[in-house]
mmCIF file of C-alpha atoms in Angstrom:
data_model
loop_
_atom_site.group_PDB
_atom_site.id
_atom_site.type_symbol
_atom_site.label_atom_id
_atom_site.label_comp_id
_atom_site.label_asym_id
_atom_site.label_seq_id
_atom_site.Cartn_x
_atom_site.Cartn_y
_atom_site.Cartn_z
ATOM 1 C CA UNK A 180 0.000 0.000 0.000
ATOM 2 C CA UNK A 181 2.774 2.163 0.583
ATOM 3 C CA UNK A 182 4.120 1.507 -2.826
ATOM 4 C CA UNK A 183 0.941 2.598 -4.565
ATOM 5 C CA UNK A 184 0.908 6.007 -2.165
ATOM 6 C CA UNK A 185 4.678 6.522 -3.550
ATOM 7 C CA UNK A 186 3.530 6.582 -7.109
ATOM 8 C CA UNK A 187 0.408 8.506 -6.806
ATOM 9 C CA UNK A 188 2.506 10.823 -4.941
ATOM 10 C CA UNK A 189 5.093 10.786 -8.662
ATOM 11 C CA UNK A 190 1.937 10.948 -10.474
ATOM 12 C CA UNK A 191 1.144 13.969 -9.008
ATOM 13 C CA UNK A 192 4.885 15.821 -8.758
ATOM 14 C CA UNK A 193 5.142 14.994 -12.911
ATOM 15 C CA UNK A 194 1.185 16.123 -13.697
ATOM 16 C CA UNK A 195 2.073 19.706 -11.313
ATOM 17 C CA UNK A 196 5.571 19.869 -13.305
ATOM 18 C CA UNK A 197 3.425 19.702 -16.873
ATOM 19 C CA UNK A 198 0.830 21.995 -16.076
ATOM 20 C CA UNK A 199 -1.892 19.251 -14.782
ATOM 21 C CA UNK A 200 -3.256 21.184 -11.733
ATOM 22 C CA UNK A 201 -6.735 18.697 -11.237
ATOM 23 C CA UNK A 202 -4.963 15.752 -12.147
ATOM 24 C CA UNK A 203 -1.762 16.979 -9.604
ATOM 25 C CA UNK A 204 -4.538 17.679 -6.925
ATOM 26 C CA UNK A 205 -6.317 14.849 -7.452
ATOM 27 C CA UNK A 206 -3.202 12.610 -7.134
ATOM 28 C CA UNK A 207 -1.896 14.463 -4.175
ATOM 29 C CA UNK A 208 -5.237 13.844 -2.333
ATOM 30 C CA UNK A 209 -5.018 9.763 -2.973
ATOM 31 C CA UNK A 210 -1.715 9.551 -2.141
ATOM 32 C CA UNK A 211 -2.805 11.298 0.942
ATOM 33 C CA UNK A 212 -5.232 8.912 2.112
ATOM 34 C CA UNK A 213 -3.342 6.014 0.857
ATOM 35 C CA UNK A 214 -0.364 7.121 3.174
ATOM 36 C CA UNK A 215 -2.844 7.334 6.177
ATOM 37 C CA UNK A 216 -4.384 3.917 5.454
ATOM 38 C CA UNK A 217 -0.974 2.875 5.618
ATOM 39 C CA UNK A 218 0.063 4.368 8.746
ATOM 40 C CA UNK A 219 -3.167 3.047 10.293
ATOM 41 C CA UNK A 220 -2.909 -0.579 9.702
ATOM 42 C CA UNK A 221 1.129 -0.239 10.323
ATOM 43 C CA UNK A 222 -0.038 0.961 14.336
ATOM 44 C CA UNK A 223 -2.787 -1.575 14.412
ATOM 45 C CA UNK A 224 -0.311 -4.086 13.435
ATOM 46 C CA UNK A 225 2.555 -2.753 16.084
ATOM 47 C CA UNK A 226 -0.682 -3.181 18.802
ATOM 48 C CA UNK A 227 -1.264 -6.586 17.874
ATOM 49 C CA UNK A 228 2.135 -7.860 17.743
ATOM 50 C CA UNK A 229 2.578 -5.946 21.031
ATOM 51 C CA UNK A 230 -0.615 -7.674 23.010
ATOM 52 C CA UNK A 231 0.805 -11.025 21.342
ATOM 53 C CA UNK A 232 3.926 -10.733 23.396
ATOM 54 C CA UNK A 233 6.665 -10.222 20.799
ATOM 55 C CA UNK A 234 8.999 -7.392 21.039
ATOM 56 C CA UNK A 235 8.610 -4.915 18.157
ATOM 57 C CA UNK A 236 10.858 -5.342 15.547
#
C-alpha cells in the first residue's frame, strides 16, 4: 500500500511539473489517504504484535 501512495505521490509531482493542476490535486489527495491507510494498519499491526507478546521489531 505504501508503494501505490509513492507513485500517486510521482503521479502527481510529474502532472504539477506539466501543467496538470486537477490531475496533480487529485493525485496528491489519494496519495494522501493512501499514506494514512498505511500508517493506520502499520499501528494496528505494532498493537497486535505488542498484546501477542513479541517485542517490536
Amino acid at each position: 500500500m505504501l508503494g501505490w501512495a509513492l507513485t500517486f505521490l510521482v503521479v502527481a509531482l510529474i502532472a504539477a511539473l506539466l501543467g496538470f493542476g486537477g490531475i496533480a490535486g487529485a493525485s496528491a489527495g489519494i496519495a494522501k489517504i493512501l499514506f494514512f491507510i498505511f500508517l493506520v494498519l502499520f499501528v494496528i499491526a505494532m498493537i497486535a504484535r505488542a498484546i501477542k507478546g513479541k517485542p517490536p521489531v
